[in-house]
Amino acid sequence: MGELSYVFGKEWIRTHRCGELNGRDTGAGVVLAGWVKKVRELGFLTFIDLWDRTGLVQIVVDEKQAELHRLFRSLRSEDVIACTGTVRKRPSDMINPDMKTGEIEVEVERAVVLNRSEVPPFTVTTDVQANEDLRLRYRYLDLRRDPLQRNLELRHNLAFSVRKFLFDEGYLEIETPMLVRRTPEGARDYLVPSRLQPGKFYALPQSPQLYKQTLMVAGFDRYFQIARCLRDEDLRSDRQPEHTQIDIEMSFITEEEIFDVTERLMRAIFQEIVGEELQLPFPRMTFPEAMGRFGTDKPDLRFGLEIRDCSKTFFDSEFRLFRSIVEADGTVRGILLEEGVAFSRRQIGELEEVVKAAGAGGLAAVKVEGGAISGPFSKYLSGEGTRELLSAFDVKDRGLLLLVGGEEPVVSKALGELRNYLGRRYRLEGGRRYNFLWVNRFPLFVQSDEGGWEPAHHIFSMPLEEDLGRVEEDPGSVRGYLYDLVCNGIELGSGSIRIHHRELQERIFSVIGIDKAQAERKFGFLLEAFQYGAPPHGGIALGLDRIAMIMGGGASIRDYIAFPKTQRATSLMEGAPSEVESGLLDELHIRVTKGKNKEG
RNA sequence: GGGGUCGUAGUUCAGUUUGGUUAGAACGCCGGCCUGUCACGCCGGAGGUCGCGAGUUCGAGUCUCGUCGGCCCCGCCA
């Protein structure tokens, strides 16, 4: 019975995994291996909770085996051991009903220490008590915890389920390059210097967009890929510099086919992974409708609190502030919160902070009770005006009207934020529900800061047929075959029908200020491909990390990625990014002009 | 680029408002006792660059300035 074994011997090959044992194994001789979670010494008797990915099992040694007992007493949390022993039923009053294997225990006969562990920097336990930076520094210990084990297992099952569904539907999984040509527009690129081509750079792909369209030209009419996408932008709890997309593209289809296959994919994976039966089809809403009713392009439909417009009430009211706003082509909109009728001044102040942070000038809160309004401007509204206001919000009897006036986009945004805040703050989301919807008909172009036009989504999306004529004259009014899949206020995916004719693609380029020469230089290969029999096509990309997060009920995608980055895009475990030896830089024809390069 | 918040034993925190004796608690760790524990129990012990650097002060965990780092958010993310 060795103290420590450097080389793992075949006599310790496991017969079972810890969490697999149960009463039916009683009497069986077993070989187990795993991590020591907890040592409980009781004088002449020592218990150990032995852990592996499948669960915990109690193993036990008493003093009759003196040497083995001494070994057991030397063990500490996170030591790795293997042992042989016999499964036995616990006495009935010793059964632990909180443990999957609580009916039995293993009486150990032989054991070996495979590795000792330092005292871990934090306790490796389900309800971890450590800050996230420490957990990230020792990610392998954090990942050893049950919640993260389950999250990565969920992610695995999810990816597997996606593949199974799409294989069955006849989609081909095709990989595309990681070293790609940089294309302008969109997010900041990660660049990779070329050694063989001095002064030139590859980019890491923000998405496989151009490649999947090229694959459509090549005739792979049903393509998918579980693809890594890299964007050098600032991070959030739902945004990492590298994330994984379920990237799908198909030919000879309309929007309807994409909606249909995506909905059935969602139904299949939610059924399989979380046992939830999604109702199909998902509701659909145009972009203007979403902005008008919910103040956002990704509304959370788990609760109501719709935004209503009450501008016309104030046209001929005595309430000067709102009157001047609507006379200046602004708008007055609001939300009815029935539960808010008893809100304190302080609670209302909290809500005002929310809308102000979103850019609104202020918040007018109007209490309604028994069909009468009270508050700052009750005296400015006539009986007719009051009735009009109440009917705009379908006020039953009582409630709190939260009104914001100003320019349309600011008002929408502020009320959208307020609506989400109310949903969170007053827990209106309900339990574990998944409210999907499609938001579509996004505008193709938005005004840029410099006054020109830029693509709202991406440059390859098809304009609506009826808007084609206005591409040059009135770009702002052109809608696209563009759609986002939204669940519980989170954007889970987005896609479009693509342009597949060179001429139309060039017209779109020219609206956003890319002339023919530039287009040729930047996207020449795609435009050229369009000239050799490009089929009509379109697709969608779904965020795998976010889907995993929403399925697992988590608050951050970091918990569903094995090795995530911090908010400043570093990895605390291995210390990336890092400086490199100057010789390497020479080879890459690169000179660093800022900061020092200490290594090398 | 900006706003907020946090940083004190190995860990999680208290102490900072109002500067003042030897910086505390729980868990963990170390030693001892204990035959049915499973949050084991009991007795004892060790453990601190109060993130880092300046400054103010007789005196700084506490006040000021700077800086580093984690998290949340705005901008950004076709």
XYZ file of C-alpha atoms (C1' of nucleotides) in Angstrom:
678
model
C 0.000 0.000 0.000
C 2.181 2.754 -1.332
C 2.299 6.233 0.062
C 2.398 7.854 -3.333
C 2.380 6.359 -6.803
C 3.918 8.365 -9.645
C 2.794 6.052 -12.402
C -0.794 4.949 -12.558
C -0.907 1.145 -12.414
C -3.493 -0.937 -14.185
C -4.674 -2.487 -10.939
C -6.340 0.858 -10.198
C -8.415 0.964 -13.370
C -11.872 1.856 -12.153
C -14.759 -0.593 -12.171
C -17.264 2.174 -11.395
C -17.476 5.905 -11.110
C -18.300 7.303 -7.713
C -21.822 8.534 -8.383
C -22.863 5.377 -10.200
C -22.946 3.080 -7.179
C -26.203 2.193 -5.500
C -27.898 -0.497 -3.437
C -27.839 -2.990 -6.300
C -24.038 -3.052 -6.098
C -24.119 -4.318 -2.528
C -21.460 -6.955 -2.003
C -19.568 -6.058 -5.150
C -15.818 -5.590 -5.121
C -15.037 -2.270 -6.720
C -12.113 -0.109 -7.729
C -12.720 3.628 -7.412
C -10.643 6.704 -8.038
C -11.315 10.348 -7.476
C -10.819 13.436 -5.383
C -11.074 13.572 -1.608
C -13.799 16.069 -0.783
C -14.131 15.700 2.935
C -12.336 13.679 5.586
C -14.262 12.920 8.758
C -12.084 11.385 11.441
C -13.881 9.737 14.336
C -11.116 8.256 16.373
C -10.843 4.694 15.240
C -13.046 5.231 12.203
C -12.497 7.525 9.232
C -14.966 8.470 6.504
C -14.076 10.101 3.236
C -16.371 11.585 0.613
C -14.810 10.577 -2.683
C -15.771 12.654 -5.694
C -15.662 12.411 -9.457
C -17.731 14.018 -12.199
C -20.586 11.623 -11.568
C -20.985 12.377 -7.883
C -19.924 11.560 -4.328
C -19.625 8.270 -2.499
C -18.673 7.639 1.107
C -15.716 5.333 1.671
C -14.738 4.110 5.092
C -11.778 2.585 6.941
C -11.475 1.588 10.592
C -8.476 1.168 12.824
C -8.306 -2.584 12.347
C -6.434 -1.782 9.153
C -3.825 0.253 10.928
C -1.632 1.238 7.990
C -4.567 2.079 5.716
C -6.205 3.995 8.504
C -3.078 6.063 9.031
C -3.011 6.822 5.310
C -6.657 7.902 5.364
C -6.044 10.207 8.298
C -3.337 11.942 6.306
C -5.656 12.745 3.410
C -6.956 16.256 2.731
C -9.459 17.893 0.423
C -8.592 17.656 -3.279
C -6.026 14.862 -2.830
C -6.414 12.263 -5.588
C -6.628 8.620 -4.556
C -7.626 5.231 -5.874
C -8.927 2.382 -3.737
C -10.365 -1.086 -3.842
C -13.116 -2.187 -1.533
C -16.506 -3.746 -1.090
C -19.848 -2.031 -1.412
C -22.012 -2.503 1.619
C -25.452 -1.345 2.627
C -25.430 1.196 5.391
C -27.352 0.400 8.563
C -30.871 1.726 8.028
C -30.455 4.617 10.460
C -27.236 5.685 8.760
C -28.711 6.161 5.304
C -28.156 9.668 3.997
C -31.221 10.609 1.961
C -29.544 13.785 0.654
C -26.922 11.783 -1.191
C -27.499 9.930 -4.444
C -25.294 7.121 -3.135
C -26.474 7.571 0.460
C -27.829 4.066 0.755
C -24.368 2.478 0.561
C -20.738 3.007 1.401
C -17.506 1.349 0.334
C -15.410 -0.484 2.894
C -11.894 0.109 1.664
C -9.351 -2.698 1.448
C -6.421 -1.102 -0.377
C -5.703 2.456 -1.373
C -3.069 4.527 -3.101
C -2.418 8.238 -3.166
C -2.159 9.313 -6.785
C -1.472 12.927 -5.981
C -1.530 15.252 -3.004
C -3.128 18.661 -3.268
C -1.961 21.901 -1.774
C -4.573 23.508 0.429
C -6.789 24.999 -2.283
C -7.048 28.813 -2.444
C -10.797 28.489 -2.032
C -13.063 25.680 -0.958
C -14.065 23.686 -4.006
C -17.724 23.383 -3.191
C -21.117 23.845 -4.788
C -21.846 27.218 -3.209
C -18.447 28.730 -3.773
C -17.439 31.546 -1.484
C -14.683 33.071 -3.570
C -14.523 36.166 -5.714
C -14.584 35.714 -9.428
C -11.008 36.861 -10.022
C -9.700 34.141 -7.715
C -11.935 31.584 -9.364
C -10.646 32.622 -12.792
C -7.030 32.479 -11.653
C -7.623 28.861 -10.527
C -10.149 28.034 -13.214
C -9.411 24.288 -13.026
C -10.575 24.294 -9.405
C -13.640 26.361 -10.190
C -14.506 24.001 -13.025
C -14.250 21.095 -10.577
C -17.306 22.461 -8.794
C -20.631 20.810 -9.519
C -22.434 23.841 -10.984
C -19.756 24.414 -13.620
C -19.482 20.703 -14.304
C -23.216 20.725 -14.981
C -23.011 23.872 -17.128
C -20.362 22.411 -19.409
C -22.280 19.163 -19.564
C -25.363 21.144 -20.566
C -23.358 22.898 -23.245
C -22.071 19.599 -24.569
C -25.559 18.133 -24.706
C -26.815 21.266 -26.387
C -24.172 21.191 -29.129
C -24.780 17.492 -29.626
C -28.510 18.028 -29.873
C -28.051 20.816 -32.423
C -25.853 18.601 -34.574
C -28.275 15.713 -34.387
C -31.192 17.890 -35.447
C -29.358 19.521 -38.330
C -27.826 16.239 -39.557
C -31.325 14.793 -39.660
C -32.523 17.795 -41.655
C -29.830 17.226 -44.239
C -27.416 20.001 -43.256
C -23.713 19.586 -43.857
C -21.268 20.732 -41.221
C -18.413 22.533 -42.955
C -15.492 24.296 -41.326
C -14.289 27.669 -42.560
C -10.927 29.376 -42.001
C -9.797 31.083 -38.837
C -7.189 33.127 -40.682
C -9.225 35.333 -42.946
C -9.026 38.468 -44.959
C -9.965 41.541 -42.984
C -13.168 43.123 -44.193
C -14.130 46.627 -43.152
C -17.322 47.534 -41.296
C -18.582 45.821 -38.231
C -16.641 45.113 -35.089
C -12.949 45.662 -34.491
C -10.860 42.789 -35.811
C -8.246 40.707 -34.095
C -5.234 40.787 -36.367
C -2.619 38.122 -36.992
C 0.634 39.232 -38.598
C 1.900 37.315 -41.577
C 5.490 36.111 -41.367
C 5.742 35.190 -45.033
C 4.122 38.384 -46.271
C 5.861 41.226 -44.453
C 3.551 44.016 -43.396
C 0.398 42.067 -44.098
C -2.146 40.711 -41.650
C -4.814 38.113 -41.412
C -7.898 38.822 -39.339
C -9.637 36.342 -37.074
C -13.216 35.883 -38.280
C -16.002 37.923 -36.719
C -18.283 35.319 -38.248
C -18.105 32.915 -41.199
C -20.443 35.217 -43.136
C -18.589 35.525 -46.434
C -17.545 31.898 -46.450
C -21.001 30.543 -45.874
C -22.363 32.663 -48.693
C -19.566 31.392 -50.886
C -20.534 27.845 -49.901
C -24.050 28.564 -51.128
C -22.610 29.564 -54.496
C -20.731 26.269 -54.409
C -24.002 24.409 -54.094
C -23.916 23.301 -50.445
C -27.519 24.312 -50.099
C -27.861 23.353 -46.439
C -24.810 24.328 -44.410
C -24.179 24.691 -40.732
C -21.219 25.109 -38.460
C -20.709 25.482 -34.751
C -18.290 28.300 -35.289
C -16.082 30.421 -33.114
C -16.459 34.143 -33.752
C -13.954 36.736 -32.567
C -14.601 40.419 -32.027
C -12.319 42.906 -30.360
C -15.028 44.908 -28.602
C -15.772 45.648 -24.972
C -17.194 42.850 -22.854
C -20.417 42.408 -20.940
C -21.914 39.611 -18.908
C -23.364 38.244 -22.157
C -20.447 39.167 -24.432
C -17.001 37.577 -24.715
C -14.264 38.321 -27.260
C -14.726 34.805 -28.587
C -18.150 33.302 -28.709
C -19.690 30.361 -30.459
C -22.428 30.570 -33.035
C -24.664 27.967 -34.530
C -24.188 29.276 -38.031
C -26.782 28.185 -40.591
C -27.223 29.057 -44.259
C -29.511 27.656 -46.939
C -30.340 28.144 -50.581
C -33.606 28.404 -52.518
C -35.576 29.492 -49.495
C -37.587 32.427 -48.170
C -37.692 33.835 -44.665
C -40.433 31.363 -43.853
C -38.173 28.339 -44.268
C -35.547 29.903 -42.020
C -38.118 30.757 -39.354
C -39.503 27.249 -39.626
C -36.240 25.365 -39.307
C -35.009 27.647 -36.526
C -38.237 27.242 -34.588
C -38.147 23.476 -34.930
C -34.485 23.468 -33.906
C -35.347 25.501 -30.812
C -38.255 23.243 -29.986
C -36.045 20.157 -30.329
C -33.193 21.417 -28.171
C -35.368 22.961 -25.466
C -37.365 19.759 -25.323
C -34.237 17.657 -25.063
C -32.124 19.773 -22.755
C -34.620 21.383 -20.396
C -37.766 19.369 -21.089
C -39.683 22.457 -22.158
C -42.339 22.210 -24.868
C -42.113 25.404 -26.889
C -45.236 26.494 -28.703
C -44.714 27.057 -32.426
C -44.734 29.230 -34.352
C -43.079 31.999 -32.366
C -44.860 35.349 -32.439
C -43.495 37.887 -34.865
C -43.197 41.589 -34.571
C -41.765 44.195 -36.873
C -38.950 46.386 -35.683
C -41.111 49.543 -35.533
C -43.754 47.664 -33.566
C -41.186 46.377 -31.074
C -39.709 49.841 -30.602
C -43.147 51.418 -30.232
C -44.662 48.901 -27.850
C -41.574 47.964 -25.866
C -38.905 50.590 -26.528
C -36.351 48.015 -27.614
C -35.606 45.678 -30.491
C -35.404 42.757 -28.083
C -38.471 42.935 -25.883
C -38.900 40.701 -22.870
C -42.397 39.303 -23.326
C -42.586 37.564 -19.973
C -44.472 40.565 -18.695
C -46.763 43.230 -20.152
C -46.218 46.875 -19.236
C -46.563 47.978 -22.828
C -45.661 51.506 -23.792
C -48.600 53.639 -24.936
C -48.600 56.948 -26.743
C -50.653 59.710 -25.150
C -49.219 62.681 -27.036
C -52.523 63.929 -28.324
C -53.924 64.359 -24.827
C -51.403 67.104 -24.269
C -51.916 69.047 -27.483
C -54.468 71.315 -25.937
C -53.764 70.727 -22.280
C -52.615 73.384 -19.862
C -49.580 71.305 -18.947
C -47.003 73.458 -20.607
C -44.008 71.118 -20.511
C -45.684 68.266 -22.369
C -47.637 70.636 -24.567
C -44.491 72.289 -25.836
C -42.924 68.877 -26.413
C -45.769 67.613 -28.591
C -46.009 70.922 -30.412
C -42.333 70.559 -31.286
C -43.037 67.161 -32.884
C -41.938 65.298 -29.794
C -43.929 62.580 -28.120
C -45.326 61.737 -24.711
C -45.505 58.075 -23.876
C -45.763 55.990 -20.802
C -46.306 52.760 -18.975
C -49.152 51.810 -16.648
C -48.016 49.969 -13.554
C -51.099 48.812 -11.675
C -49.069 47.692 -8.661
C -47.497 51.139 -8.458
C -50.518 52.979 -7.078
C -49.138 52.831 -3.541
C -45.547 53.692 -4.453
C -43.685 56.054 -2.191
C -41.993 59.194 -3.410
C -38.720 57.367 -2.944
C -39.756 54.414 -5.107
C -40.836 56.804 -7.822
C -37.529 58.667 -7.475
C -35.768 55.374 -8.168
C -37.724 55.012 -11.388
C -36.898 58.557 -12.404
C -33.211 57.746 -12.026
C -33.652 54.909 -14.499
C -35.187 57.062 -17.224
C -32.730 59.880 -16.638
C -29.815 57.492 -16.973
C -31.293 56.516 -20.333
C -31.291 60.120 -21.452
C -34.823 61.282 -20.631
C -35.379 64.710 -19.069
C -37.561 63.380 -16.302
C -40.440 61.202 -15.269
C -44.011 62.307 -14.619
C -45.743 59.881 -12.266
C -49.525 60.097 -12.109
C -51.540 58.127 -9.612
C -54.966 56.965 -10.698
C -57.592 55.900 -8.208
C -61.267 55.397 -8.900
C -60.872 56.936 -12.341
C -59.436 60.179 -10.989
C -55.876 61.310 -11.304
C -53.767 62.960 -8.681
C -50.302 64.406 -8.855
C -48.472 67.331 -10.359
C -50.596 68.021 -13.402
C -54.035 66.789 -12.436
C -55.145 70.396 -12.386
C -53.941 70.994 -15.935
C -56.095 68.301 -17.494
C -59.743 68.771 -18.279
C -62.230 65.999 -17.598
C -62.069 65.162 -21.272
C -58.266 65.139 -21.199
C -58.253 62.860 -18.180
C -60.626 60.414 -19.859
C -58.463 60.458 -22.969
C -55.320 59.789 -20.951
C -56.882 56.930 -19.012
C -58.297 55.324 -22.123
C -54.908 55.503 -23.854
C -53.662 53.169 -21.142
C -56.876 51.167 -20.687
C -56.805 52.007 -17.004
C -59.312 49.770 -15.257
C -59.628 51.594 -11.980
C -56.298 52.353 -10.441
C -52.593 52.349 -11.158
C -49.497 54.444 -11.588
C -48.905 56.123 -14.940
C -45.252 56.714 -15.692
C -44.915 59.287 -18.453
C -41.896 60.506 -20.359
C -41.900 63.270 -22.934
C -39.309 64.237 -25.484
C -37.892 63.243 -28.840
C -39.189 59.906 -30.049
C -36.020 57.757 -29.914
C -35.029 59.012 -26.476
C -38.508 58.449 -25.066
C -38.658 54.926 -26.490
C -35.270 54.023 -25.137
C -35.975 55.458 -21.689
C -39.308 53.671 -21.385
C -37.748 50.458 -22.690
C -35.151 50.666 -19.936
C -37.813 51.541 -17.390
C -39.924 48.607 -18.493
C -37.018 46.179 -18.082
C -36.150 47.715 -14.744
C -39.715 47.297 -13.492
C -39.739 43.710 -14.690
C -36.560 42.914 -12.818
C -37.140 45.046 -9.733
C -40.655 43.826 -9.103
C -40.033 40.291 -10.323
C -42.642 40.253 -13.017
C -40.752 37.719 -15.130
C -42.485 34.813 -13.437
C -40.792 31.478 -13.077
C -38.769 29.535 -15.551
C -40.395 30.498 -18.813
C -39.083 30.986 -22.284
C -40.873 33.650 -24.285
C -39.548 33.602 -27.816
C -40.360 35.977 -30.592
C -39.090 37.093 -33.959
C -38.373 40.731 -34.585
C -38.121 41.422 -38.294
C -38.259 44.104 -40.970
C -35.340 46.036 -39.553
C -34.251 49.074 -41.528
C -31.412 48.260 -43.888
C -29.535 51.488 -43.240
C -29.056 53.820 -40.327
C -27.664 57.317 -40.347
C -24.021 57.401 -39.306
C -22.544 59.977 -36.971
C -20.976 61.707 -39.952
C -24.358 62.046 -41.634
C -23.908 59.307 -44.197
C -25.507 55.873 -44.190
C -24.218 52.688 -42.703
C -25.627 49.174 -42.646
C -27.947 48.569 -39.692
C -27.233 44.866 -39.655
C -24.836 43.866 -42.358
C -24.151 44.870 -45.898
C -25.245 41.627 -47.496
C -28.905 41.693 -46.500
C -31.658 41.853 -49.096
C -33.967 44.882 -49.192
C -37.709 44.221 -49.240
C -38.912 44.005 -52.794
C -41.326 46.918 -52.410
C -38.555 49.124 -50.981
C -35.983 48.375 -53.696
C -36.897 51.511 -55.633
C -36.037 53.768 -52.715
C -32.552 52.413 -52.041
C -30.873 55.493 -53.499
C -33.514 58.195 -52.920
C -34.499 57.415 -49.342
C -32.193 54.850 -47.773
C -33.620 55.423 -44.290
C -36.996 54.066 -45.377
C -35.686 50.846 -46.866
C -36.491 47.752 -44.848
C -34.633 44.506 -45.146
C -35.369 40.821 -44.943
C -33.718 40.917 -41.550
C -34.711 39.128 -38.396
C -33.630 38.591 -34.822
C -34.619 35.716 -32.597
C -35.311 37.022 -29.099
C -35.977 35.134 -25.872
C -36.729 36.784 -22.538
C -35.199 40.061 -23.638
C -31.988 38.486 -24.909
C -30.984 38.410 -28.564
C -30.294 34.765 -29.277
C -29.675 35.059 -32.966
C -30.013 37.116 -36.071
C -29.987 36.600 -39.770
C -31.239 37.699 -43.127
C -32.009 36.814 -46.677
C -28.861 37.773 -48.564
C -28.320 39.647 -51.765
C -27.186 37.255 -54.496
C -26.777 39.586 -57.463
C -23.680 41.636 -58.048
C -25.564 44.686 -59.345
C -27.802 44.963 -56.321
C -24.897 44.376 -53.970
C -23.006 47.206 -55.644
C -25.986 49.535 -55.284
C -26.036 48.822 -51.547
C -22.306 49.404 -51.323
C -22.613 52.745 -53.022
C -25.282 53.940 -50.559
C -22.863 53.384 -47.712
C -20.057 55.045 -49.585
C -18.147 52.071 -50.951
C -17.462 52.738 -54.630
C -16.881 50.093 -57.251
C -13.119 50.119 -56.902
C -13.291 49.772 -53.132
C -15.928 47.066 -53.388
C -13.755 45.198 -55.833
C -10.789 45.451 -53.519
C -12.602 44.482 -50.332
C -15.268 42.040 -51.456
C -14.151 41.260 -54.967
C -14.193 37.511 -54.498
C -17.791 37.515 -53.291
C -18.990 39.845 -56.059
C -17.173 37.658 -58.549
C -18.745 34.544 -57.073
C -22.163 36.147 -57.536
C -21.430 36.226 -61.284
C -21.061 32.479 -61.515
C -24.496 31.247 -60.623
C -25.204 32.398 -57.070
C -28.452 30.897 -55.824
C -30.894 32.894 -53.695
C -29.949 32.188 -50.107
C -30.184 33.281 -46.513
C -29.519 32.126 -43.020
C -29.171 32.792 -39.374
C -26.564 32.658 -36.629
C -27.585 31.662 -33.097
C -25.508 32.345 -30.012
C -24.641 28.998 -28.457
C -23.222 30.503 -25.249
C -26.340 32.573 -24.689
C -28.660 29.663 -25.379
C -26.707 27.601 -22.847
C -26.949 30.436 -20.339
C -30.671 30.858 -20.770
C -31.220 27.106 -20.493
C -29.113 26.901 -17.362
C -30.712 29.948 -15.833
C -27.338 31.639 -15.415
C -26.510 35.318 -15.202
C -23.296 35.307 -17.242
C -22.051 33.400 -20.273
C -18.689 33.093 -18.498
C -20.253 30.280 -16.492
C -20.925 28.355 -19.712
C -17.461 28.783 -21.246
C -14.625 26.648 -19.938
C -11.970 29.363 -20.085
C -13.542 32.800 -20.362
C -11.885 36.214 -20.373
C -12.318 38.977 -17.815
C -14.108 42.205 -18.630
C -10.758 43.609 -19.756
C -10.325 40.652 -22.113
C -7.521 38.991 -20.185
C -7.214 35.433 -18.995
C -6.194 35.377 -15.343
C -5.194 31.714 -15.403
C -2.415 31.709 -17.971
C -1.980 35.461 -18.234
C -3.053 36.257 -21.767
C -2.412 38.457 -23.564
C 1.305 38.627 -22.892
C 4.345 40.403 -24.196
C 6.515 38.385 -26.553
C 10.219 38.080 -27.248
C 11.524 40.820 -29.483
C 13.014 38.237 -31.831
C 9.544 36.976 -32.575
C 8.427 40.459 -33.418
C 11.369 40.923 -35.746
C 10.397 37.783 -37.585
C 6.894 39.195 -37.976
C 8.200 42.577 -39.101
C 6.499 44.297 -36.197
C 7.723 47.101 -33.992
C 5.899 47.866 -30.770
C 5.603 51.599 -30.259
C 3.755 51.738 -26.963
C 4.471 50.016 -23.672
C 7.465 47.887 -22.901
C 8.374 44.443 -24.049
C 10.066 42.798 -21.115
C 10.398 39.214 -22.275
C 13.118 38.046 -24.599
C -13.444 56.723 -23.653
C -17.134 57.369 -19.422
C -20.230 56.102 -14.826
C -20.900 52.835 -10.564
C -19.070 49.248 -7.089
C -15.564 46.224 -4.627
C -10.226 45.173 -2.846
C -8.611 43.887 5.241
C -5.806 36.387 7.739
C -5.856 30.853 2.833
C -11.455 32.186 1.931
C -15.944 35.134 2.955
C -16.662 39.325 5.669
C -16.858 43.117 10.109
C -13.998 47.407 11.376
C -13.585 53.111 7.369
C -19.266 57.344 8.749
C -16.277 60.317 13.721
C -7.933 58.959 12.354
C -5.866 56.928 18.435
C -4.255 50.572 23.027
C -2.268 44.456 20.658
C -7.004 44.929 13.426
C -11.742 40.913 14.927
C -15.473 36.733 13.484
C -16.802 32.429 10.769
C -15.021 28.728 7.610
C -10.380 26.657 6.251
C -5.277 25.207 8.050
C -1.902 22.795 12.050
C -1.729 19.651 16.748
C -4.509 16.549 20.267
C -9.052 13.655 21.731
C -13.247 10.912 19.844
C -16.397 3.907 16.749
C -21.330 5.689 12.694
C -20.003 10.518 10.759
C -22.016 12.887 6.427
C -22.120 21.310 7.900
C -19.376 15.430 12.724
C -18.192 17.013 17.735
C -14.717 18.709 21.751
C -9.820 21.078 23.364
C -5.620 23.921 21.874
C -2.639 26.708 18.198
C -0.654 29.264 14.037
C -1.937 32.736 10.513
C -2.217 40.151 8.416
C 2.750 44.454 3.279
C -5.455 46.293 5.493
C -4.226 45.737 -3.381
C 0.155 49.066 -4.553
C 2.544 54.162 -4.291
C 2.746 58.994 -2.669
C 0.687 62.816 0.553
C -1.779 65.193 5.040
C -1.006 64.241 10.365
C 2.298 63.566 16.568
C -0.397 59.180 14.652
C -3.689 56.388 8.619
C -7.136 49.969 7.503
C -9.883 54.793 8.324
C -8.663 61.306 5.194
C -6.526 63.177 0.069
C -4.284 62.193 -4.717
C -2.496 58.662 -8.040
C -2.230 53.690 -9.676
C -3.370 48.283 -10.402
C -7.097 44.572 -10.502
C -12.366 42.059 -10.324
C -17.531 42.837 -11.370
C -22.037 45.756 -13.339
C -23.517 49.438 -16.859
C -23.209 53.473 -21.013
C -20.585 54.134 -25.482
C -18.972 50.107 -28.703
C -20.659 45.078 -30.397
C -22.393 45.067 -39.413
